[in-house]
Structure formats: structure tokens, C-alpha cells
Amino acid sequence: MIIQYMKYGLTFIALCLPLSMVCAASLELLDGETIGQWVWFGRVLPFAVGCIITVFLIQLCEKESWKKALKFPDFFVYLSWGLLFLGIVEAIWGMRQLYGFTVSGHSRYVMTGSFFNPGPYAGYLAMILPICLHHYMRVLNEWKGESKALKIEKMVAAMAGILILCVLPATMSRSAWIAALISCTWVAYMNRSECKRRILWQKYKKQYFCCGLLSLFIILAVVVGLFLLKPDSALGRLFMWKIALNAIISHPCGYLQGFAYAFGQAQENYFSQGGYTVWEERVAGSPEYAFNEYLELAITKGVFILVIILVFIIVNWWLGCKQRRYGICGAIFSLLVFSFSSYPMHIPAFMITLICLVLACGLADFIGKPLLLLIYLFIVGMGLGKEWQQKENTCRSWANAKILYRTGAYKAAIKAYECLYPKMQKEGEFLFEYGHSLHKVGRYYESNKILNKARLYTTDPVALNIIGKNYKELHQYETAEFFFWKSVNRLPGRIYPYYLLAKLYADSIFCNLEKFEEMKRIVLTKEPKVHSTAIEEMRREMVEIGREWDNGGESTRNTNGSQ
């Protein structure tokens, strides 16, 4: 019996160790940096491999057949309990943050769990909630006698579900709420016996139809309420999806340059054509993600790859449903719904969890321990653990260099960026800081070289503004004008590029009174998204430049008259 419990414990630990990467919070790194999760994953994999080897050897010593010893038939059970345990940990973590006992992962939010943002945190909890419900309902359906194991399962599932429900509303993540509601409703329906469902359907068809209509109206009311909760945020998501669809239609095979370049160009083309609405200009932004994993995958990899991955997941999900693994399937369902309006696949913990969930639908029953062991060994053998550690050290160095950049010590920051550049040349924010620092010290050619590369990895038009300013300093005024207009077309709601154009047209060499007056009018009359002292300063400067221009014109006329 002790050996049996040892096998169960080692197998549970072997699965929980990789999943525990979700708890690897690196608060000393920059906001949103997830490399710490990969570092933790690389560190715990050897221990997970050791546990699997130990269980395998124990089974051989028990003189079990090779075929039985190699299989992993209860993978889905260990995964369910592992996620339940992590759900309890994350819920308690969030409650401690909510009551001020633990620091949050982001300065702007009170509660983020081990994540850097309440959105992914809520999505993770919403993914685990249907597993809790499945375990609770399964015990109710199979309750016989006074089984202690069933009572413990019911108690743990209820405790995990209650803790998650205490935290989930406070995250204010509408995407997670919807994912949890839909997946839990599906799990509750599927856990009713098939015989009862058939009898109830035959007996109460009209009632089912009326309940369906009522549910539809309730869902519509909930959707409208969620929309009104944060209307601009919802409109912003819709506009992002519209631009993403335009990018996919233009290149259905995907963009080699990545999402940032594709989205930035698509948004720039859309606004440059005109005909957009006022609300589109107001909600447009420069997102890092598409906030829709399906659209982003289609942009970066192509529609064909998207279809293949979805078919693979759906087929395995269907196999899991056939085997009545409704908790696992509900978790996948929740994650798929959440992915429709968020970015979970950019976080390593979600990626590894999704792979495990898909395996738990049935694949793990066939591939067995050897293949799982080989996968682990292959990852470790590739030396990724060392590579991830090096990248984490690079991110720490970048965090230190950012302090120099923010304090205005640009020469010292440039030296730090030069050392980090070979390893960080695909990070848009890093490239912008490097290029901006070069601009500040007057190294305009080098600045443009770095910032032009940054355009591939960031959608923010600020890089275009700096490039235009560099060209202006180099007296290449037409090229500067071109980049300023690109910035305007990228985000027409921002006042700063109009201000730069006005100053360009007011320059003594490239002066154009008619264009200056037009840009001045926009700067003075355009309603900003957020009022600030910087906008007031720009408007005062426009008035002063216009007054100087008028005085210069009057003095010229007076001089001509006296002559």
C-alpha cells in the first residue's frame, strides 16, 4: 500500500512540477516579462523526469508487464487534481493581494495573482473552474455509501470552486467571466446522465424551447451590460479585430515580419484611405497583441496553420467528451472562449497547460511514459534551460539599463544597450529605447537604423515620430514629412504628430504657410483622448509661432512700403 501511494505521489509531483511554472513570478523583471516561467520550467524538468523514471522502475520491480508499466492511463486524473491544487494556490494568492498582504504583479492593479495583469490571471482561474464543477457533480452523481475518498473529492472541489468564485469577479475581466459561464454551463449539462437528458427532452420539449429563448434574452442582456461596463474597451477590441481581418485578407498565408509589422501597416492603410468614423479614431491604439489568438495566429502563421491546429484540438476535445472527461474538456472549452478576446498563448503557463489538457483528452493513454520521458529529455538535452537562464539575465540587465534611460543618462544607457543589442534585437521596446537614446545624443543615422528595425516589432507610432525628427535634423525635410504623415495615419487621434508637422512647415527652410495653418488649426481644436500639460504647452507654442509668423509678415510689408 505504501509503494502504491508512493507511485501516486511521484506521478502527481512529476506532473505538478511543470505546471507550477504559473507560480514563477519575477517581480524584479520588467512588466509583462514571462521568461521567469520558462526558467522555472527548465529547472524543474529534470526532477519531473526523475519522478517518472522512479515510478517506471517501481512498476518493473513489481513484475508488471512492460506494456502495462509503460502506459500512463490516469494522466487526466493527475492533471485535474494538479490544476485544482494550483487553482487554490492562485485564488489564495489573489485574495492576499486584495487585502494587502502580498504585493501585486503590476503597480496599476490591486490583484494579479502570480501574473502581471488581472486579465490572464482571471483567464487561468476561469479555465480551472469547470474542472472544480465537474469533480463536484461527478461525486453527486456517483455518491454511494460513506466513501471517504468521494467526500474528500467533493470537499476539495467545492473549496477550490468557492475560492475561485470569491476572486474572479474582482478581476473585472469580462472575457474570463464569459469563458467561465459558458464552460461551466456546458459541464453542468454534460454531467447529467444521458438517459435523463433524453427523457427530459422528450417530456419537456416546449419548456426547453421557452428556456432556450429566455436564456438567449438573458445572454443578450448580459452582453449589453458587459459592453456598457467598459464601452471604449469593447469598441477597441472590435476595431482591433477589424484591422486584423484586413491584414489577414491582404496576406492569408501570414506575415514573416510578425504581428506588430502586419497590424501597424494594416491600421496605417485603413486610416490613410479616410472614411473612418469618430469612434474608430478615438479607440484606435498600438496593441502588442491582437486580443484574439485565432486572428493573431492567422496573421503570423497563416490561415492554413490556424485550421490545422484548431482541427487537432477539436478532434482531441471530442475524444475526451466520448470518454466523459468533462472537466478536462470544459477547461479546454473555457480556454478557447477566453482566447477569443485575450492573449493567453503569449504566456508560457497557458501554453504548457493547453498541451497537457489536449494530451489528457486521450493521447496520453496511448503514448505512455516513454514518449513523455523522451519529450522531457529532448527539451532538457537541447540546453534550453541554460538558454532561458541567459535570457533572464539579459532581461535583468535591460531593466538596469532602462533606469539610465528614464533618468536621462543617455550616453551611459547607450553603452548598456550596445552590449545587449545582439541578444535583444527582436524586442520592439528595447530597440525603441536604444534608438531614442541615440537620437538624444545626436547620432541620427544610427538612431534611424535601430528605429527602422524597431518598426518590425512594435505598432507604436512614436518610433515614426523619432525617425522623422532625425531626418529633420539631417535637413532631409521631405523624408521627415513622409514619416510624420505615417505616424498621423497610424494613429490619427494623437495630437503630437500634427504638432511635429506644424513645426516642420514653420521651419525657415521648408516653410509652408498654408500647411502650417492647417496643422496649427488641428493642434488647437482637436479633442485629445487624455488631457495633459504637454498638450497645453504644444498649443501655446503653436500660438506663439503663429504670432511670430504674423509679425514677420507685417514687418516685411512695412519694409516694402517704406522702400
Coordinates of C-alpha atoms in Angstrom, one line a residue, residues 5-532:
Y5 CA 0.8 5.7 -2.6
M6 CA 4.5 6.5 -3.4
K7 CA 3.7 5.8 -7.1
Y8 CA 0.7 8.1 -6.9
G9 CA 2.6 10.8 -5.2
L10 CA 5.6 10.7 -7.5
T11 CA 3.4 10.8 -10.6
F12 CA 1.4 13.7 -9.2
I13 CA 4.6 15.6 -8.4
A14 CA 6.0 14.8 -11.9
L15 CA 3.0 16.5 -13.4
C16 CA 2.6 19.4 -11.0
L17 CA 6.3 20.5 -11.3
P18 CA 6.0 21.6 -14.9
L19 CA 2.5 23.1 -14.3
S20 CA 3.9 25.0 -11.3
M21 CA 5.6 27.4 -13.7
V22 CA 2.5 29.5 -13.4
C23 CA 3.6 30.5 -9.9
A24 CA 7.0 31.7 -11.1
A25 CA 6.6 35.4 -10.7
S26 CA 9.6 37.6 -11.4
L27 CA 8.7 41.0 -9.9
E28 CA 12.2 42.3 -10.4
L29 CA 11.9 42.0 -14.2
L30 CA 10.0 44.4 -16.4
D31 CA 6.2 44.3 -16.5
G32 CA 4.9 41.6 -18.8
E33 CA 8.2 39.7 -19.0
T34 CA 7.5 35.9 -18.7
I35 CA 11.0 34.5 -19.2
G36 CA 10.9 33.6 -15.5
Q37 CA 8.3 30.9 -16.1
W38 CA 10.5 29.3 -18.8
V39 CA 13.5 29.4 -16.4
W40 CA 11.4 27.6 -13.7
F41 CA 10.2 25.1 -16.3
G42 CA 13.8 24.3 -17.3
R43 CA 14.8 23.9 -13.6
V44 CA 12.0 21.5 -12.6
L45 CA 12.0 19.3 -15.7
P46 CA 15.0 17.1 -14.5
F47 CA 13.1 16.5 -11.2
A48 CA 9.9 15.6 -13.1
V49 CA 11.9 13.2 -15.3
G50 CA 13.4 11.6 -12.2
C51 CA 10.0 11.0 -10.7
I52 CA 8.8 9.4 -13.9
I53 CA 11.8 7.1 -14.1
T54 CA 11.3 6.1 -10.4
V55 CA 7.7 5.2 -11.0
F56 CA 8.6 3.2 -14.1
L57 CA 11.3 1.2 -12.1
I58 CA 8.9 0.6 -9.2
Q59 CA 6.4 -0.9 -11.6
L60 CA 9.1 -3.1 -13.2
C61 CA 10.1 -4.3 -9.7
E62 CA 6.5 -5.2 -9.0
K63 CA 6.9 -7.6 -12.0
E64 CA 4.3 -5.8 -14.1
S65 CA 4.3 -6.4 -17.8
W66 CA 6.3 -4.0 -19.9
K67 CA 3.2 -2.9 -21.7
K68 CA 1.4 -2.0 -18.5
A69 CA 4.4 -0.4 -17.0
L70 CA 4.9 1.9 -20.0
K71 CA 1.4 3.2 -20.1
F72 CA 0.1 6.4 -18.4
P73 CA -3.7 5.7 -18.3
D74 CA -4.5 8.1 -15.4
F75 CA -2.8 11.1 -16.8
F76 CA -6.1 13.1 -16.9
V77 CA -6.8 12.3 -13.2
Y78 CA -3.4 13.7 -12.1
L79 CA -3.8 16.7 -14.4
S80 CA -7.2 17.5 -12.9
W81 CA -6.0 17.4 -9.4
G82 CA -2.9 19.3 -10.2
L83 CA -4.9 22.1 -11.7
L84 CA -7.3 22.1 -8.8
F85 CA -4.3 22.5 -6.4
L86 CA -2.8 25.3 -8.5
G87 CA -6.3 27.0 -8.7
I88 CA -6.4 27.0 -4.9
V89 CA -2.9 28.5 -4.7
E90 CA -3.7 31.2 -7.2
A91 CA -7.0 32.1 -5.6
I92 CA -5.4 32.5 -2.2
W93 CA -2.6 34.5 -3.8
G94 CA -5.1 36.9 -5.3
M95 CA -7.1 37.2 -2.0
R96 CA -3.8 38.1 -0.2
Q97 CA -3.2 40.8 -2.8
L98 CA -6.7 42.1 -2.5
Y99 CA -6.4 42.5 1.3
G100 CA -2.9 44.0 1.1
F101 CA -0.9 41.0 2.5
T102 CA 1.1 40.4 -0.8
V103 CA 2.3 42.8 -3.4
S104 CA 0.6 42.8 -6.8
G105 CA 2.4 42.0 -10.0
H106 CA 1.6 45.4 -11.5
S107 CA 1.6 48.8 -10.0
R108 CA -1.7 49.8 -11.6
Y109 CA -3.7 46.8 -10.4
V110 CA -4.5 45.6 -6.9
M111 CA -4.8 41.9 -7.8
T112 CA -2.9 39.9 -10.4
G113 CA -2.1 36.6 -8.7
S114 CA 1.3 35.3 -10.0
F115 CA 0.7 37.1 -13.3
F116 CA 1.5 40.7 -14.4
N117 CA -2.1 41.6 -15.3
P118 CA -5.5 40.7 -13.9
G119 CA -6.7 39.6 -17.4
P120 CA -4.6 36.4 -17.8
Y121 CA -5.0 35.7 -14.1
A122 CA -8.8 35.7 -14.4
G123 CA -8.5 33.5 -17.6
Y124 CA -6.4 31.0 -15.7
L125 CA -9.0 30.8 -12.9
A126 CA -11.8 30.5 -15.4
M127 CA -10.0 27.6 -17.0
I128 CA -9.9 25.7 -13.7
L129 CA -13.5 26.5 -12.5
P130 CA -15.2 23.9 -14.9
I131 CA -12.8 21.2 -13.5
C132 CA -14.0 22.0 -10.0
L133 CA -17.6 21.8 -11.1
H134 CA -17.1 18.5 -12.8
H135 CA -15.5 16.9 -9.8
Y136 CA -18.2 18.2 -7.5
M137 CA -21.0 17.0 -9.8
R138 CA -19.3 13.7 -10.5
V139 CA -19.3 12.9 -6.8
L140 CA -23.0 13.9 -6.5
N141 CA -23.9 11.5 -9.4
E142 CA -21.8 8.6 -8.1
W143 CA -22.4 9.1 -4.4
K144 CA -22.6 5.6 -2.7
G145 CA -22.5 5.0 1.0
E146 CA -19.9 6.7 3.2
S147 CA -16.9 6.7 0.9
K148 CA -14.2 8.9 2.4
A149 CA -12.4 9.4 -0.9
L150 CA -15.6 10.8 -2.5
K151 CA -16.2 13.1 0.4
I152 CA -12.6 14.4 0.2
E153 CA -13.0 14.9 -3.6
K154 CA -16.3 16.8 -3.1
M155 CA -14.9 18.9 -0.3
V156 CA -11.7 19.9 -2.2
A157 CA -13.6 20.6 -5.4
A158 CA -16.1 22.8 -3.6
M159 CA -13.4 24.6 -1.7
A160 CA -11.4 25.3 -4.9
G161 CA -14.6 26.5 -6.7
I162 CA -15.7 28.8 -3.9
L163 CA -12.2 30.4 -3.6
I164 CA -12.1 31.0 -7.4
L165 CA -15.6 32.5 -7.3
C166 CA -14.6 34.8 -4.5
V167 CA -11.7 36.2 -6.6
L168 CA -12.9 36.0 -10.2
P169 CA -15.5 38.9 -10.0
A170 CA -12.9 41.2 -8.6
T171 CA -10.6 40.8 -11.6
M172 CA -13.1 42.8 -13.8
S173 CA -12.2 40.6 -16.8
R174 CA -15.3 40.2 -18.9
S175 CA -13.6 37.7 -21.2
A176 CA -12.9 35.4 -18.2
W177 CA -16.4 35.8 -16.9
I178 CA -17.9 34.8 -20.2
A179 CA -15.5 31.9 -20.6
A180 CA -16.3 30.6 -17.1
L181 CA -20.1 31.0 -17.5
I182 CA -20.1 29.1 -20.9
S183 CA -17.8 26.3 -19.9
C184 CA -19.4 25.7 -16.5
T185 CA -22.9 25.6 -18.1
W186 CA -21.7 23.1 -20.6
V187 CA -20.1 20.9 -17.8
A188 CA -23.2 21.1 -15.7
Y189 CA -25.3 19.9 -18.7
M190 CA -23.0 17.1 -19.7
N191 CA -22.7 15.7 -16.2
R192 CA -26.4 14.9 -16.2
S193 CA -26.9 11.3 -17.3
E194 CA -27.6 10.8 -21.0
C195 CA -30.7 8.8 -20.2
K196 CA -32.1 11.6 -18.1
R197 CA -31.3 14.2 -20.8
R198 CA -33.2 12.1 -23.4
I199 CA -36.2 11.6 -21.2
L200 CA -36.4 15.2 -20.1
W201 CA -36.1 16.4 -23.7
Q202 CA -38.9 14.1 -24.9
K203 CA -41.1 15.1 -22.0
Y204 CA -40.4 18.8 -21.8
K205 CA -39.7 20.0 -25.4
K206 CA -41.8 23.1 -25.1
Q207 CA -40.3 24.0 -21.7
Y208 CA -36.8 23.5 -23.2
F209 CA -37.7 25.8 -26.1
C210 CA -39.0 28.5 -23.8
C211 CA -36.0 28.2 -21.5
G212 CA -33.8 28.5 -24.6
L213 CA -35.4 31.7 -25.7
L214 CA -35.3 33.1 -22.2
S215 CA -31.6 32.1 -21.9
L216 CA -30.9 33.9 -25.2
F217 CA -32.5 37.1 -24.0
I218 CA -30.5 36.8 -20.7
I219 CA -27.3 36.3 -22.6
L220 CA -28.0 39.3 -24.8
A221 CA -28.8 41.4 -21.7
V222 CA -25.5 40.2 -20.1
V223 CA -23.6 41.0 -23.3
V224 CA -25.1 44.5 -23.4
G225 CA -24.3 45.0 -19.7
L226 CA -20.7 43.9 -20.1
F227 CA -20.4 46.2 -23.1
L228 CA -21.7 49.2 -21.2
L229 CA -19.3 48.4 -18.3
K230 CA -16.3 49.4 -20.4
P231 CA -17.7 50.6 -23.8
D232 CA -14.5 52.1 -25.2
S233 CA -12.5 48.9 -24.3
A234 CA -15.1 46.8 -26.1
L235 CA -15.1 49.0 -29.1
G236 CA -11.3 49.0 -29.1
R237 CA -11.3 45.2 -29.3
L238 CA -13.8 45.2 -32.1
F239 CA -11.7 47.7 -34.0
M240 CA -8.5 45.7 -33.5
W241 CA -10.3 42.6 -34.9
K242 CA -11.4 44.6 -37.9
I243 CA -7.8 45.7 -38.6
A244 CA -6.5 42.2 -38.0
L245 CA -9.1 40.8 -40.5
N246 CA -7.9 43.4 -43.1
A247 CA -4.4 42.2 -42.6
I248 CA -5.4 38.5 -43.0
I249 CA -7.3 39.3 -46.2
S250 CA -4.3 41.0 -47.6
H251 CA -1.9 38.1 -46.8
P252 CA -3.8 34.9 -45.9
C253 CA -0.5 32.9 -45.8
G254 CA 0.8 35.1 -43.0
Y255 CA 3.4 37.7 -42.5
L256 CA 7.1 36.7 -42.0
Q257 CA 7.7 40.0 -40.2
G258 CA 5.3 39.2 -37.4
F259 CA 2.2 40.6 -35.9
A260 CA 3.4 44.1 -35.0
Y261 CA 4.5 45.0 -38.5
A262 CA 1.4 43.4 -40.1
F263 CA -1.1 45.1 -37.8
G264 CA 0.7 48.5 -37.9
Q265 CA 0.7 48.5 -41.7
A266 CA -2.9 47.4 -41.9
Q267 CA -4.0 50.2 -39.5
E268 CA -2.0 52.8 -41.3
N269 CA -3.5 51.8 -44.6
Y270 CA -7.0 51.9 -43.2
F271 CA -6.7 55.4 -41.8
S272 CA -4.8 56.7 -44.8
Q273 CA -7.8 55.9 -47.0
G274 CA -10.1 58.1 -44.9
G275 CA -13.8 57.4 -44.4
Y276 CA -13.3 56.1 -40.8
T277 CA -15.7 57.0 -38.0
V278 CA -15.1 59.2 -35.0
W279 CA -15.3 56.3 -32.6
E280 CA -12.7 54.4 -34.6
E281 CA -10.2 57.2 -34.3
R282 CA -11.0 57.5 -30.6
V283 CA -10.5 53.8 -29.7
A284 CA -7.6 53.1 -32.0
G285 CA -4.3 52.2 -30.3
S286 CA -1.0 50.5 -30.7
P287 CA -1.6 47.0 -29.2
E288 CA 1.1 44.4 -28.6
Y289 CA -1.4 41.6 -29.2
A290 CA -4.5 41.2 -31.4
F291 CA -6.5 40.2 -28.3
N292 CA -7.7 37.3 -30.3
E293 CA -5.4 34.3 -30.6
Y294 CA -7.1 32.9 -33.7
L295 CA -6.7 36.2 -35.7
E296 CA -3.1 36.6 -34.5
L297 CA -2.2 33.1 -35.4
A298 CA -3.7 33.6 -38.9
I299 CA -1.6 36.8 -39.2
T300 CA 1.7 35.3 -38.1
K301 CA 1.4 31.7 -39.4
G302 CA -1.4 31.8 -42.0
V303 CA -5.0 30.6 -42.2
F304 CA -3.9 27.1 -43.1
I305 CA -1.9 26.6 -40.0
L306 CA -4.7 28.0 -37.9
V307 CA -7.2 25.5 -39.3
I308 CA -4.8 22.6 -38.7
I309 CA -4.3 23.5 -35.1
L310 CA -8.0 24.1 -34.4
V311 CA -8.9 20.7 -36.1
F312 CA -6.3 18.9 -33.9
I313 CA -7.6 20.5 -30.7
I314 CA -11.3 19.9 -31.6
V315 CA -10.7 16.3 -32.5
N316 CA -8.9 15.6 -29.2
W317 CA -11.6 17.5 -27.3
W318 CA -14.3 15.3 -29.0
L319 CA -12.3 12.2 -27.9
G320 CA -12.3 13.5 -24.3
C321 CA -16.0 14.1 -24.4
K322 CA -16.5 10.5 -25.6
Q323 CA -14.6 9.3 -22.6
R324 CA -16.7 11.5 -20.3
R325 CA -13.7 13.6 -19.2
Y326 CA -15.9 16.7 -19.0
G327 CA -13.7 18.6 -16.5
I328 CA -10.7 18.5 -18.9
C329 CA -12.9 19.3 -21.9
G330 CA -14.5 22.1 -20.0
A331 CA -11.1 23.6 -19.2
I332 CA -10.2 23.5 -22.9
F333 CA -13.6 25.0 -23.8
S334 CA -13.0 27.8 -21.3
L335 CA -9.5 28.5 -22.7
L336 CA -10.8 28.5 -26.3
V337 CA -13.5 31.0 -25.4
F338 CA -11.1 33.2 -23.4
S339 CA -8.6 33.1 -26.3
F340 CA -11.3 34.8 -28.5
S341 CA -10.8 38.1 -26.7
S342 CA -7.4 37.9 -24.9
Y343 CA -3.8 36.7 -25.3
P344 CA -3.2 33.6 -23.1
M345 CA -1.0 31.8 -25.6
H346 CA 1.7 34.5 -25.2
I347 CA 2.1 33.3 -21.6
P348 CA 4.2 30.1 -21.2
A349 CA 2.0 28.7 -18.4
F350 CA -1.1 28.7 -20.6
M351 CA 0.9 27.1 -23.5
I352 CA 2.1 24.2 -21.3
T353 CA -1.3 23.7 -19.7
L354 CA -3.1 23.6 -23.0
I355 CA -0.7 20.9 -24.3
C356 CA -1.3 18.9 -21.1
L357 CA -5.1 19.3 -21.4
V358 CA -5.0 18.1 -25.0
L359 CA -2.9 15.1 -24.0
A360 CA -5.3 14.3 -21.2
C361 CA -8.2 14.0 -23.6
G362 CA -6.9 10.6 -24.6
L363 CA -3.5 10.9 -26.3
A364 CA -1.6 10.3 -23.0
D365 CA -3.4 6.9 -22.7
F366 CA -1.6 5.7 -25.9
I367 CA 1.8 7.4 -25.9
G368 CA 2.7 6.3 -22.4
K369 CA 5.6 7.2 -20.1
P370 CA 8.5 6.5 -22.6
L371 CA 7.4 9.2 -25.0
L372 CA 6.7 11.7 -22.3
L373 CA 10.1 10.9 -20.9
L374 CA 11.7 11.3 -24.3
I375 CA 10.0 14.7 -24.8
Y376 CA 11.3 15.9 -21.4
L377 CA 14.8 14.7 -22.1
F378 CA 14.8 16.2 -25.6
I379 CA 13.8 19.6 -24.2
V380 CA 16.5 19.4 -21.4
G381 CA 19.0 18.0 -23.8
M382 CA 18.6 20.9 -26.2
G383 CA 20.0 23.1 -23.5
L384 CA 17.0 25.3 -23.3
G385 CA 17.3 25.6 -19.6
K386 CA 20.7 27.3 -19.9
E387 CA 19.4 29.5 -22.8
W388 CA 16.4 30.6 -20.8
Q389 CA 18.6 31.5 -17.8
Q390 CA 20.9 33.6 -20.1
K391 CA 17.8 35.4 -21.5
E392 CA 16.6 36.1 -17.9
N393 CA 20.0 37.6 -17.1
T394 CA 19.8 39.7 -20.2
C395 CA 16.3 41.0 -19.2
R396 CA 17.7 41.9 -15.8
S397 CA 20.5 43.9 -17.4
W398 CA 17.9 45.6 -19.6
A399 CA 15.9 46.6 -16.5
N400 CA 19.0 48.2 -15.1
A401 CA 19.7 50.0 -18.5
K402 CA 16.1 51.2 -18.5
I403 CA 16.8 53.1 -15.3
L404 CA 19.6 55.0 -17.0
Y405 CA 17.3 55.7 -20.0
R406 CA 14.4 57.0 -17.8
T407 CA 16.7 59.3 -15.8
G408 CA 18.1 60.9 -19.0
A409 CA 21.6 59.4 -18.7
Y410 CA 21.5 58.6 -22.4
K411 CA 25.3 58.1 -23.0
A412 CA 25.5 55.5 -20.2
A413 CA 22.3 53.9 -21.4
I414 CA 23.7 53.6 -25.0
K415 CA 26.8 51.7 -23.7
A416 CA 24.5 49.3 -21.9
Y417 CA 22.2 48.9 -24.9
E418 CA 25.2 48.3 -27.2
C419 CA 26.2 45.2 -25.1
L420 CA 22.6 43.9 -25.0
Y421 CA 21.8 44.5 -28.7
P422 CA 22.9 41.2 -30.1
K423 CA 20.6 39.3 -27.7
M424 CA 17.7 41.8 -27.8
Q425 CA 17.4 42.8 -31.4
K426 CA 13.9 41.4 -31.7
E427 CA 12.4 43.3 -28.8
G428 CA 10.5 46.3 -30.0
E429 CA 10.5 48.3 -26.8
F430 CA 14.3 47.7 -26.3
L431 CA 15.0 48.9 -29.9
F432 CA 12.9 52.0 -29.4
E433 CA 14.8 52.9 -26.2
Y434 CA 18.1 52.3 -27.9
G435 CA 17.2 54.4 -31.0
H436 CA 15.7 57.2 -28.9
S437 CA 18.8 57.4 -26.8
L438 CA 20.9 57.7 -30.0
H439 CA 18.6 60.5 -31.1
K440 CA 19.0 62.3 -27.9
V441 CA 22.8 62.4 -28.2
G442 CA 22.7 63.5 -31.9
R443 CA 23.6 60.2 -33.6
Y444 CA 20.8 60.5 -36.1
Y445 CA 21.9 58.0 -38.7
E446 CA 22.5 55.2 -36.1
S447 CA 19.2 56.1 -34.5
N448 CA 17.3 55.7 -37.7
K449 CA 19.0 52.3 -38.3
I450 CA 17.8 51.0 -35.0
L451 CA 14.4 52.6 -35.1
N452 CA 13.7 51.2 -38.6
K453 CA 14.3 47.8 -37.2
A454 CA 12.1 48.6 -34.2
R455 CA 9.2 49.2 -36.6
L456 CA 9.1 45.4 -37.3
Y457 CA 8.4 44.6 -33.6
T458 CA 6.2 47.4 -32.3
T459 CA 3.0 49.1 -33.5
D460 CA 3.6 52.3 -31.6
P461 CA 3.9 55.3 -33.9
V462 CA 6.3 57.1 -31.6
A463 CA 9.2 55.3 -33.4
L464 CA 8.0 57.0 -36.6
N465 CA 8.0 60.4 -34.9
I466 CA 11.6 60.0 -33.8
I467 CA 12.7 58.8 -37.3
G468 CA 11.0 61.9 -38.7
K469 CA 12.8 64.2 -36.2
N470 CA 16.1 62.5 -37.1
Y471 CA 15.6 63.3 -40.8
K472 CA 14.6 66.9 -39.9
E473 CA 17.9 67.3 -38.1
L474 CA 19.7 65.9 -41.1
H475 CA 17.8 68.5 -43.3
Q476 CA 16.0 65.8 -45.2
Y477 CA 12.7 67.6 -44.8
E478 CA 10.6 65.7 -47.4
T479 CA 11.6 62.4 -45.8
A480 CA 10.8 63.8 -42.4
E481 CA 7.4 64.9 -43.6
F482 CA 6.8 61.4 -45.0
F483 CA 7.4 59.7 -41.6
F484 CA 5.3 62.3 -39.7
W485 CA 2.4 61.6 -42.0
K486 CA 2.9 57.8 -41.5
S487 CA 2.6 58.5 -37.8
V488 CA -0.6 60.5 -38.4
N489 CA -2.1 57.7 -40.4
R490 CA -1.1 55.1 -37.8
L491 CA -3.0 56.9 -35.0
P492 CA -4.9 60.0 -36.3
G493 CA -6.3 60.6 -32.8
R494 CA -2.9 61.7 -31.4
I495 CA -2.0 65.4 -31.5
Y496 CA 1.8 65.2 -31.3
P497 CA 2.5 64.2 -35.0
Y498 CA 0.3 67.2 -36.1
Y499 CA 2.4 69.4 -33.9
L500 CA 5.6 68.0 -35.4
L501 CA 4.3 68.7 -38.9
A502 CA 3.4 72.2 -37.9
K503 CA 6.9 72.9 -36.7
L504 CA 8.3 71.3 -39.9
Y505 CA 6.2 73.6 -42.0
A506 CA 7.2 76.6 -39.9
D507 CA 10.9 75.9 -40.4
S508 CA 12.7 78.7 -42.3
I509 CA 14.0 76.3 -45.0
F510 CA 10.9 74.2 -45.5
C511 CA 8.3 76.8 -44.7
N512 CA 4.7 76.4 -46.0
L513 CA 2.2 78.9 -44.5
E514 CA -0.9 77.2 -45.8
K515 CA 0.1 73.7 -44.4
F516 CA 1.3 75.3 -41.2
E517 CA -2.1 77.0 -40.6
E518 CA -3.9 73.7 -41.3
M519 CA -1.7 71.8 -38.8
K520 CA -2.0 74.6 -36.3
R521 CA -5.8 74.5 -36.5
I522 CA -5.8 70.8 -35.8
V523 CA -3.4 71.1 -32.8
L524 CA -5.6 73.9 -31.3
T525 CA -9.0 72.3 -32.0
K526 CA -8.5 68.6 -31.9
E527 CA -10.0 66.9 -28.8
P528 CA -7.3 64.9 -27.1
K529 CA -8.0 61.4 -25.7
V530 CA -6.4 62.4 -22.4
H531 CA -5.8 66.0 -21.4
S532 CA -2.3 66.8 -20.2

